mmCIF file of C-alpha atoms and ligand atoms in Angstrom:
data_model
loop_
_atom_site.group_PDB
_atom_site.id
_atom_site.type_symbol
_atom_site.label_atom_id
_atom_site.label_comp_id
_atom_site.label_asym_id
_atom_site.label_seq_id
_atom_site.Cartn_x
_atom_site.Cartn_y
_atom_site.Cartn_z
ATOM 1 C CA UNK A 1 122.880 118.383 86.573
ATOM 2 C CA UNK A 2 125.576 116.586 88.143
ATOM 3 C CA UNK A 3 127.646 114.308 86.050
ATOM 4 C CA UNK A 4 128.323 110.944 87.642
ATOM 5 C CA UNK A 5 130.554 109.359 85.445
ATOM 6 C CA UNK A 6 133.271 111.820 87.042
ATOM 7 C CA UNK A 7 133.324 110.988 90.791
ATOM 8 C CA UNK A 8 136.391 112.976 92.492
ATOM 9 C CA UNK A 9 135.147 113.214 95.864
ATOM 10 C CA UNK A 10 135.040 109.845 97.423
ATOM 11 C CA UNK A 11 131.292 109.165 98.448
ATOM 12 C CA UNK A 12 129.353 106.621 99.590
ATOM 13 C CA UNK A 13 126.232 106.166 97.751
ATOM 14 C CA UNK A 14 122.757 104.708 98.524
ATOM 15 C CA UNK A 15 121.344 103.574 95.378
ATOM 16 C CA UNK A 16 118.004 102.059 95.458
ATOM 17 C CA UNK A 17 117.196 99.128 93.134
ATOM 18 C CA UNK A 18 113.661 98.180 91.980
ATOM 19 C CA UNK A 19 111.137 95.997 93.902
ATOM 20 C CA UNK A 20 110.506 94.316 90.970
ATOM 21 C CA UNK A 21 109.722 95.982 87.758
ATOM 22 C CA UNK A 22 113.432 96.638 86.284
ATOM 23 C CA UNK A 23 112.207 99.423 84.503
ATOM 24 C CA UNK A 24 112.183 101.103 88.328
ATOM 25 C CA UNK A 25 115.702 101.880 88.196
ATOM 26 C CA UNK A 26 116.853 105.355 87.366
ATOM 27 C CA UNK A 27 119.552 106.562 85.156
ATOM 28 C CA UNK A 28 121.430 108.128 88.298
ATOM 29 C CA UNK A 29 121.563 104.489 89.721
ATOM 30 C CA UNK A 30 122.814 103.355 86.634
ATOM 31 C CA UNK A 31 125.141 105.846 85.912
ATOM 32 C CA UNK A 32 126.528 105.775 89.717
ATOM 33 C CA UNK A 33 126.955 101.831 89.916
ATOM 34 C CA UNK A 34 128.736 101.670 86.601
ATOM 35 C CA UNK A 35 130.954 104.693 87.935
ATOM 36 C CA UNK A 36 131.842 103.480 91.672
ATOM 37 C CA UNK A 37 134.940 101.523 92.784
ATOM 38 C CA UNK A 38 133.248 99.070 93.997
ATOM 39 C CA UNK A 39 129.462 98.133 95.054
ATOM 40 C CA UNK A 40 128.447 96.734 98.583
ATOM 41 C CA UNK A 41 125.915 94.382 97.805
ATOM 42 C CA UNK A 42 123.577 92.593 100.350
ATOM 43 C CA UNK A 43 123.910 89.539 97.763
ATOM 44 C CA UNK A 44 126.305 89.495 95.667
ATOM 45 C CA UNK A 45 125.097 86.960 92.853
ATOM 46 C CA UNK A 46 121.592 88.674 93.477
ATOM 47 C CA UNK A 47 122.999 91.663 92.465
ATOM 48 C CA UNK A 48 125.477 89.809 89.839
ATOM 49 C CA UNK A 49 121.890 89.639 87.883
ATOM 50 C CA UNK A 50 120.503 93.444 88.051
ATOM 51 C CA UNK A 51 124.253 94.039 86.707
ATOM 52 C CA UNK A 52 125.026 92.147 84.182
ATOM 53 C CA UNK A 53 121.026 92.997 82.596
ATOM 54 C CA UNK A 54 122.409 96.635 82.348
ATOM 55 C CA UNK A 55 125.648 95.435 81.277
ATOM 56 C CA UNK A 56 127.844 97.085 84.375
ATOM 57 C CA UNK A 57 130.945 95.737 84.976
ATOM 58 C CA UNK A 58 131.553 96.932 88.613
ATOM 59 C CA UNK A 59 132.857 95.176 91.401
ATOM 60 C CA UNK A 60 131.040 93.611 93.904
ATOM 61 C CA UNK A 61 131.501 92.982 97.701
ATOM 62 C CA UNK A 62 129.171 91.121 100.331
ATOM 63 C CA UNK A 63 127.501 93.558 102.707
ATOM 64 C CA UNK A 64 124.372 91.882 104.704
ATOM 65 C CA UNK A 65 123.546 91.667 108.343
ATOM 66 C CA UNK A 66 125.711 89.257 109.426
ATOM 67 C CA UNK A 67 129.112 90.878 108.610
ATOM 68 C CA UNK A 68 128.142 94.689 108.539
ATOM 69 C CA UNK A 69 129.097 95.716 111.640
ATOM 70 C CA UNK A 70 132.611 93.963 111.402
ATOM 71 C CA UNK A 71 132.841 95.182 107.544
ATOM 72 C CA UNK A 72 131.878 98.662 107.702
ATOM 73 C CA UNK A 73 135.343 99.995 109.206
ATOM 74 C CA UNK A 74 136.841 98.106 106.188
ATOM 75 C CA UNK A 75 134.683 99.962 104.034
ATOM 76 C CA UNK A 76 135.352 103.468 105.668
ATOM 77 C CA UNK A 77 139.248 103.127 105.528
ATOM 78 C CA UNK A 78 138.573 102.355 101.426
ATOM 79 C CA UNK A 79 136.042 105.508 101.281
ATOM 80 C CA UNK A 80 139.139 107.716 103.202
ATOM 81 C CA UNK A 81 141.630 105.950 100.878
ATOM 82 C CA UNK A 82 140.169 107.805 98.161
ATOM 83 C CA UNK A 83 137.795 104.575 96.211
ATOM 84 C CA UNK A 84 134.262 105.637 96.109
ATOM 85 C CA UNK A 85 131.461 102.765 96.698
ATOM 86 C CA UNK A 86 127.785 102.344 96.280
ATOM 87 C CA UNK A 87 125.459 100.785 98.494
ATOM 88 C CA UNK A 88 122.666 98.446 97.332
ATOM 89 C CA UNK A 89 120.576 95.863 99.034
ATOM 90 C CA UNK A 90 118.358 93.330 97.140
ATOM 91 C CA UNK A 91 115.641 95.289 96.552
ATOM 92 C CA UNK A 92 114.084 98.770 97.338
ATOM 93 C CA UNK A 93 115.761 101.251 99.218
ATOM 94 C CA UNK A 94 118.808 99.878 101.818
ATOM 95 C CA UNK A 95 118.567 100.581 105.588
ATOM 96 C CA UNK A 96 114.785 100.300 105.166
ATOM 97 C CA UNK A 97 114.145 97.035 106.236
ATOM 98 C CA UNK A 98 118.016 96.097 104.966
ATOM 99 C CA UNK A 99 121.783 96.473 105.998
ATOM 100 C CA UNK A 100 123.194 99.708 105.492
ATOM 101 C CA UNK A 101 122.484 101.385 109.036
ATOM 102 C CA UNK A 102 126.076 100.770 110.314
ATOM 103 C CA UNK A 103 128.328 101.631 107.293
ATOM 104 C CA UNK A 104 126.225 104.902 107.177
ATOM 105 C CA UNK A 105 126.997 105.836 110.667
ATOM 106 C CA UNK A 106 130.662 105.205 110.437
ATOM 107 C CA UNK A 107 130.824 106.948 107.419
ATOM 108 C CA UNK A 108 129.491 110.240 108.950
ATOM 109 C CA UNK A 109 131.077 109.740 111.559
ATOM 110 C CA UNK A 110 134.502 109.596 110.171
ATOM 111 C CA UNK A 111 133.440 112.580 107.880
ATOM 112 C CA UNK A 112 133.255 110.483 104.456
ATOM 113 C CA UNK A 113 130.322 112.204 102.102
ATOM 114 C CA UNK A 114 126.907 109.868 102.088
ATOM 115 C CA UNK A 115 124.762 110.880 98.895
ATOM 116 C CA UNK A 116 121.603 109.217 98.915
ATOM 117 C CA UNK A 117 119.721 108.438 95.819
ATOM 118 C CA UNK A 118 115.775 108.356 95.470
ATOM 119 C CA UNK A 119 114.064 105.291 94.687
ATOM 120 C CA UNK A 120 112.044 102.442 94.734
ATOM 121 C CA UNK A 121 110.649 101.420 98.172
ATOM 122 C CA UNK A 122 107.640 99.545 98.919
ATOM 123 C CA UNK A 123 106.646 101.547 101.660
ATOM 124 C CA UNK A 124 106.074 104.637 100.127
ATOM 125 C CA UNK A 125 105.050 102.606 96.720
ATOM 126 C CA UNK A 126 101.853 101.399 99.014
ATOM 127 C CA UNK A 127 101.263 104.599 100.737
ATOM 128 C CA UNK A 128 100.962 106.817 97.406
ATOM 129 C CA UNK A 129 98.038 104.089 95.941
ATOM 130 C CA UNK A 130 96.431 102.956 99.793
ATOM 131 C CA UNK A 131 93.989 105.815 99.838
ATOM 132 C CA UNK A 132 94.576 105.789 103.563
ATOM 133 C CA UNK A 133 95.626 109.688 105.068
ATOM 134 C CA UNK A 134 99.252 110.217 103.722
ATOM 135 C CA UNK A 135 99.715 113.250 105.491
ATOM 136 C CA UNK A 136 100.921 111.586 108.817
ATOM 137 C CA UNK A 137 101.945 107.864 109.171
ATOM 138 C CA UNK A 138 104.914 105.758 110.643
ATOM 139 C CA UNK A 139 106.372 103.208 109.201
ATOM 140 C CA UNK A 140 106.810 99.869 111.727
ATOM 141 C CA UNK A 141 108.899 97.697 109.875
ATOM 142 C CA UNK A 142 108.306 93.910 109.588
ATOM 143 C CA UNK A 143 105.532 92.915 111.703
ATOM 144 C CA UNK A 144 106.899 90.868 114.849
ATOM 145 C CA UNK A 145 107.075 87.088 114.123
ATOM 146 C CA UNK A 146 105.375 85.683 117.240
ATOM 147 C CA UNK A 147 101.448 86.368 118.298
ATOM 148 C CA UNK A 148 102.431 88.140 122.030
ATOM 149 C CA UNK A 149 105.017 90.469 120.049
ATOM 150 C CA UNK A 150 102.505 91.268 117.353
ATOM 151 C CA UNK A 151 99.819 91.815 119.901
ATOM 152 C CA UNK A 152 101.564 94.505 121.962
ATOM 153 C CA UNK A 153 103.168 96.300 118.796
ATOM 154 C CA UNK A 154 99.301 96.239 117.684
ATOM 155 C CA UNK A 155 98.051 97.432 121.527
ATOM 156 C CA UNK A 156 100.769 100.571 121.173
ATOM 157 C CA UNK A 157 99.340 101.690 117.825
ATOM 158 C CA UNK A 158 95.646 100.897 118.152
ATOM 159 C CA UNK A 159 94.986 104.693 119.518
ATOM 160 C CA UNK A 160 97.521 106.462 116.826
ATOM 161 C CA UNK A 161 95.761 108.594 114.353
ATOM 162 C CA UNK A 162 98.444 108.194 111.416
ATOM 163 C CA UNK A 163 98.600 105.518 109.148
ATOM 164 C CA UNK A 164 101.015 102.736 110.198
ATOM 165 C CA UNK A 165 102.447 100.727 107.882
ATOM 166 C CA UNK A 166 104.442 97.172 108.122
ATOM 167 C CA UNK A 167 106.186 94.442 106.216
ATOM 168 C CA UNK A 168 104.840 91.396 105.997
ATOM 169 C CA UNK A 169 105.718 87.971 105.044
ATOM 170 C CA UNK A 170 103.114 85.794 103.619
ATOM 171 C CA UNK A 171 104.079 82.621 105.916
ATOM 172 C CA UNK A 172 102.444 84.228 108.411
ATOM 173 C CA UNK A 173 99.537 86.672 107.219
ATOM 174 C CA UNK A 174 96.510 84.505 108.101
ATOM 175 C CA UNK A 175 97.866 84.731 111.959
ATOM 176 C CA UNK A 176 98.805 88.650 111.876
ATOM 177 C CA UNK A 177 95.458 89.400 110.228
ATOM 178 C CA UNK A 178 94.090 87.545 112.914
ATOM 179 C CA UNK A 179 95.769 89.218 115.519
ATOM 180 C CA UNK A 180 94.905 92.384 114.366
ATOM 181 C CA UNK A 181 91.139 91.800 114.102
ATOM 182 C CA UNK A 182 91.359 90.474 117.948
ATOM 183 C CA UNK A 183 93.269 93.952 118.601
ATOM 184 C CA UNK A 184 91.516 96.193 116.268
ATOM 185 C CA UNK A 185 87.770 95.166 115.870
ATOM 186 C CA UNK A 186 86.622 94.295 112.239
ATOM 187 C CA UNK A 187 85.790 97.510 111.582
ATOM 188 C CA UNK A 188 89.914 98.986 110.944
ATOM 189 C CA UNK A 189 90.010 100.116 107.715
ATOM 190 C CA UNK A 190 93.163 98.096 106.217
ATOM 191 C CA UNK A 191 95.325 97.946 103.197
ATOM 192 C CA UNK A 192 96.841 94.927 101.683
ATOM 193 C CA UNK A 193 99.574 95.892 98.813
ATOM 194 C CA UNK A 194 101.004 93.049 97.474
ATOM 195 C CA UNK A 195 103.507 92.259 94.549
ATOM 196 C CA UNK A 196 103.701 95.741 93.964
ATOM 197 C CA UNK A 197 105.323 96.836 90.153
ATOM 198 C CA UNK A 198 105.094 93.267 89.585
ATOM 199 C CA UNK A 199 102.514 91.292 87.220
ATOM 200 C CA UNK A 200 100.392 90.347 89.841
ATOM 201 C CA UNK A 201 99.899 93.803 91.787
ATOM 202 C CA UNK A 202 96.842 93.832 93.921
ATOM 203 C CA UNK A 203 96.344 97.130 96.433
ATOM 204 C CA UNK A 204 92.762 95.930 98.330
ATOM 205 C CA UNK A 205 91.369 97.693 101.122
ATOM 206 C CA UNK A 206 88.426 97.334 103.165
ATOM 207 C CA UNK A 207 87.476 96.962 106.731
ATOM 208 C CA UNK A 208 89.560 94.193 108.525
ATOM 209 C CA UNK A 209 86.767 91.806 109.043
ATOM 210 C CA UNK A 210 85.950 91.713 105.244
ATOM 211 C CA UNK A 211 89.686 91.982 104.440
ATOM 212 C CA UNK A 212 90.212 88.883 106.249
ATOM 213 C CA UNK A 213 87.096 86.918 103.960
ATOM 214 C CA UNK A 214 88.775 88.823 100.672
ATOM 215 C CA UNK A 215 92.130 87.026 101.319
ATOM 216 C CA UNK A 216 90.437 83.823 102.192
ATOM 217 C CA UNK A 217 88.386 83.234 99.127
ATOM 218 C CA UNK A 218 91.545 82.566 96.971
ATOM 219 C CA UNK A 219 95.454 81.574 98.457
ATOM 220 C CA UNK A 220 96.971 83.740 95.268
ATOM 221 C CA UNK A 221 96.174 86.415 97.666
ATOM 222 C CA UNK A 222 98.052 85.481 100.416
ATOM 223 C CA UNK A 223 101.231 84.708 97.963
ATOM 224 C CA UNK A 224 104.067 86.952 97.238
ATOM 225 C CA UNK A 225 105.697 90.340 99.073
ATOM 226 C CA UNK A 226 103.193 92.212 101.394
ATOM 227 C CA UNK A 227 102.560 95.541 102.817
ATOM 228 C CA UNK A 228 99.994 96.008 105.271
ATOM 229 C CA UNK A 229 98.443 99.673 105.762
ATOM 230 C CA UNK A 230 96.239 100.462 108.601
ATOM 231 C CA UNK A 231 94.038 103.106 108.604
ATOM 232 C CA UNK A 232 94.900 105.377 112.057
ATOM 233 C CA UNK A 233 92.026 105.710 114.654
ATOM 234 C CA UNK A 234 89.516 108.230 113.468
ATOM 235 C CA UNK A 235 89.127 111.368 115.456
ATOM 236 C CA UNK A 236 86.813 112.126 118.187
ATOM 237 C CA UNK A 237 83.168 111.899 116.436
ATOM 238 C CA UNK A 238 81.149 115.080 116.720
ATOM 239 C CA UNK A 239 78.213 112.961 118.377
ATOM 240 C CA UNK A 240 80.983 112.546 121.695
ATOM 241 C CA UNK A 241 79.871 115.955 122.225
ATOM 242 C CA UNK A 242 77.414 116.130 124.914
ATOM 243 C CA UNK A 243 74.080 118.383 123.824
ATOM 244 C CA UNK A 244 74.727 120.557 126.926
ATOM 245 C CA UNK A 245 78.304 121.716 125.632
ATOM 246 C CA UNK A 246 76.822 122.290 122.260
ATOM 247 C CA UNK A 247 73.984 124.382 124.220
ATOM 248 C CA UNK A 248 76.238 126.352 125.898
ATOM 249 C CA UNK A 249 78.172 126.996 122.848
ATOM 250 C CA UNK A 250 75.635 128.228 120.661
ATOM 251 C CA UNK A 251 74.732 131.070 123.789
ATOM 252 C CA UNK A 252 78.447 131.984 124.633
ATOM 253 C CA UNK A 253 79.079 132.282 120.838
ATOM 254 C CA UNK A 254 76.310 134.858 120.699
ATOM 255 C CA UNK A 255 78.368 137.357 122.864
ATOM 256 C CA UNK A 256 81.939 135.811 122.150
ATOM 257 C CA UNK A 257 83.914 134.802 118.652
ATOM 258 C CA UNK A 258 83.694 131.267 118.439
ATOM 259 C CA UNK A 259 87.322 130.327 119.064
ATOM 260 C CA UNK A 260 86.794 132.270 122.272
ATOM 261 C CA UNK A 261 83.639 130.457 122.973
ATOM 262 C CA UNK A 262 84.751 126.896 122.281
ATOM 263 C CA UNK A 263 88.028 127.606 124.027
ATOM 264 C CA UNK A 264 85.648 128.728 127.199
ATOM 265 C CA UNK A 265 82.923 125.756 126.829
ATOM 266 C CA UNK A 266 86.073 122.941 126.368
ATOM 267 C CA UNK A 267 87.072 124.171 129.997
ATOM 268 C CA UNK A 268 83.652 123.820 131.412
ATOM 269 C CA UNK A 269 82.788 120.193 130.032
ATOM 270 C CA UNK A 270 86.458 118.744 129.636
ATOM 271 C CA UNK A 271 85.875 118.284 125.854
ATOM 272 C CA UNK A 272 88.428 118.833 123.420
ATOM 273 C CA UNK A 273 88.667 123.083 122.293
ATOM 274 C CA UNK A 274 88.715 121.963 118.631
ATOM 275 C CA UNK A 275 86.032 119.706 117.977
ATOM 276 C CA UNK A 276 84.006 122.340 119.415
ATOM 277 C CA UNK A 277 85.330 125.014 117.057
ATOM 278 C CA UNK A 278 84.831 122.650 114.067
ATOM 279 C CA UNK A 279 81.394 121.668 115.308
ATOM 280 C CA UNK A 280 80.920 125.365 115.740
ATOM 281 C CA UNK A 281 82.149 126.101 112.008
ATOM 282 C CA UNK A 282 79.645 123.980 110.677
ATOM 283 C CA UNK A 283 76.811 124.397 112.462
ATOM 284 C CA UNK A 284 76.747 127.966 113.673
ATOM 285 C CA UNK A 285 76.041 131.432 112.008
HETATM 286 N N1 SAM B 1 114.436 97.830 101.272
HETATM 287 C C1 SAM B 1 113.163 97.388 100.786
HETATM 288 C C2 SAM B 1 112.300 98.611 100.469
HETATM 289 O O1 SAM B 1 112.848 99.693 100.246
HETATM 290 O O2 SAM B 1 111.082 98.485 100.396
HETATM 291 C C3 SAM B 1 112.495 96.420 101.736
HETATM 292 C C4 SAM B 1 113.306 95.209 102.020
HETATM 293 S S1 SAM B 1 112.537 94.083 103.119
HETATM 294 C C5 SAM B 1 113.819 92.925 103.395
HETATM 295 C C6 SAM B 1 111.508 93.135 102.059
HETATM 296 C C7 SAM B 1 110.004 93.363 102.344
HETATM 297 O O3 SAM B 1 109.571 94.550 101.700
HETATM 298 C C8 SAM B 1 109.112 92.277 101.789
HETATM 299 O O4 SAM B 1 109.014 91.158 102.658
HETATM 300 C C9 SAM B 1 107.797 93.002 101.663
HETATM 301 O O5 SAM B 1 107.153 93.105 102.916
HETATM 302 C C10 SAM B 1 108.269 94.396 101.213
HETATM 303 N N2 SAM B 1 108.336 94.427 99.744
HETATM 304 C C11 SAM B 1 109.447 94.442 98.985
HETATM 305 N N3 SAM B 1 109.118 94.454 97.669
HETATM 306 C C12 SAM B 1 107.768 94.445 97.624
HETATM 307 C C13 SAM B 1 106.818 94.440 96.553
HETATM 308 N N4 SAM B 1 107.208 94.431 95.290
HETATM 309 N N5 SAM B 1 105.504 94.450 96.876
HETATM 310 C C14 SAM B 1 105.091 94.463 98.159
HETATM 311 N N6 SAM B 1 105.949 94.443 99.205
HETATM 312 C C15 SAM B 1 107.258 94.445 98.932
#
């Protein structure tokens, strides 16, 4: 295992800090902010707190939107100088949703070492508990602040078949929930994650229609940090299958191996190769 409290190579890390619990943070986090030069902090008297609760000492140094892209060149002449420095935002992961994106991109540029750090991020803290397919999904970011912006993000992701998954702020919930129903029917399975690692944790999902009559019944659930997981459209159903492509499968699979014979029937009735071989699998000899 790598000892941290001996940094020779001058690195920048990316050290994720918790979402909320404080229990979240690791002992690599803790033993690389106590070890760093100094730490680039989106706040610095936000981060002042996490600090002095785990009694570090370390130096701190403002790093948010605002002054990143005119700071980061700063920051990569100190990393070539020879100081090593963390990264941290307020909470989570940085770059996700948080500054970090340019300093990262200078730094590799100019050849300085970028160690990342695993972590807390509420992202993949509502994906692992959303019982929604984790196999494939994007992650959107915050969810656009106006109705027309929210309505054409929704329009480019209503056909996707992976999960997508967005901050959310709970100003404006009630009107995203309602644009997505008008988008999305009331049928979209969705996921509402909220306060996650915090005392008031609630991970609800259910179709969006009844979602939207969950949330309304009490205004604690609209409170707090949100995540918002949608379910991705379901594949073709085998019912979309017309009887006459099913037909002709069932005789061309007497003579043929069925991958043959669905590939052959897809290219008669323009219907997709393997919902005919899966049909095939389950209903064939
Ligand atoms: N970098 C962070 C991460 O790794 O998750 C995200 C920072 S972004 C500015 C803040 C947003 O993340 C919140 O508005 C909320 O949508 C989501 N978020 C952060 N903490 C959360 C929590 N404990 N529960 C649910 N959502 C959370």
């Amino acid at each position: 295992m790598t000892d941290n409290k001996t940094l020779d190579v001058p690195t920048l890390y990316i050290v994720p800090t918790p979402i909320g619990n404080l229990g979240d943070i690791t002992q690599r986090a803790l033993d690389v902010l106590s070890s760093v030069d100094v730490i680039a902090a989106e706040d610095t008297r936000h981060t002042g707190r996490l600090l002095s609760h785990f009694n570090i000492q370390t130096k701190t140094f403002a790093l948010h939107d605002h002054n990143e892209q005119h700071k980061a060149q700063a920051l990569v002449d100190k990393l070539l100088s020879g100081l090593s420095i963390a990264l941290v935002s307020d909470a989570g992961t940085p770059l996700i949703s948080d500054p970090g994106y340019h300093l990262v991109t200078q730094c590799r540029q100019a050849g300085v070492k970028v160690t990342p750090l695993p972590g807390a991020c509420a992202v993949i803290t509502a994906l692992s508990a959303s019982g929604l397919p984790s196999d494939r999904f994007s992650f959107e970011g915050f969810f656009p602040a106006k109705s027309k912006g929210r309505k054409d993000k929704l329009m480019e992701i209503a056909n996707v078949e992976r999960t997508c998954i967005f901050y959310e702020s709970p100003h404006r919930i009630t009107d995203s929930l309602q644009d997505m129903l008008e988008v999305l029917g009331p049928d979209r399975e969705v996921v509402l994650a909220r306060e996650l690692t915090k005392t008031f944790e609630t991970i609800q999902g259910l179709p969006l229609g009844e979602l939207i009559d969950w949330i309304e019944e009490d205004s604690n659930r609209k409170r707090g940090e949100m995540v918002l997981l949608i379910h991705g459209q379901r594949e073709q159903k085998d019912e979309a299958l017309p009887d006459e492509a099913l037909r002709t499968l069932g005789i061309l699979n007497k003579e043929l191996p069925l991958k043959r014979a669905a590939a052959a029937t897809a290219e008669i009735y323009n219907v997709k190769k393997n919902a005919l071989y899966k049909w095939g699998l389950d209903n064939l000899d």
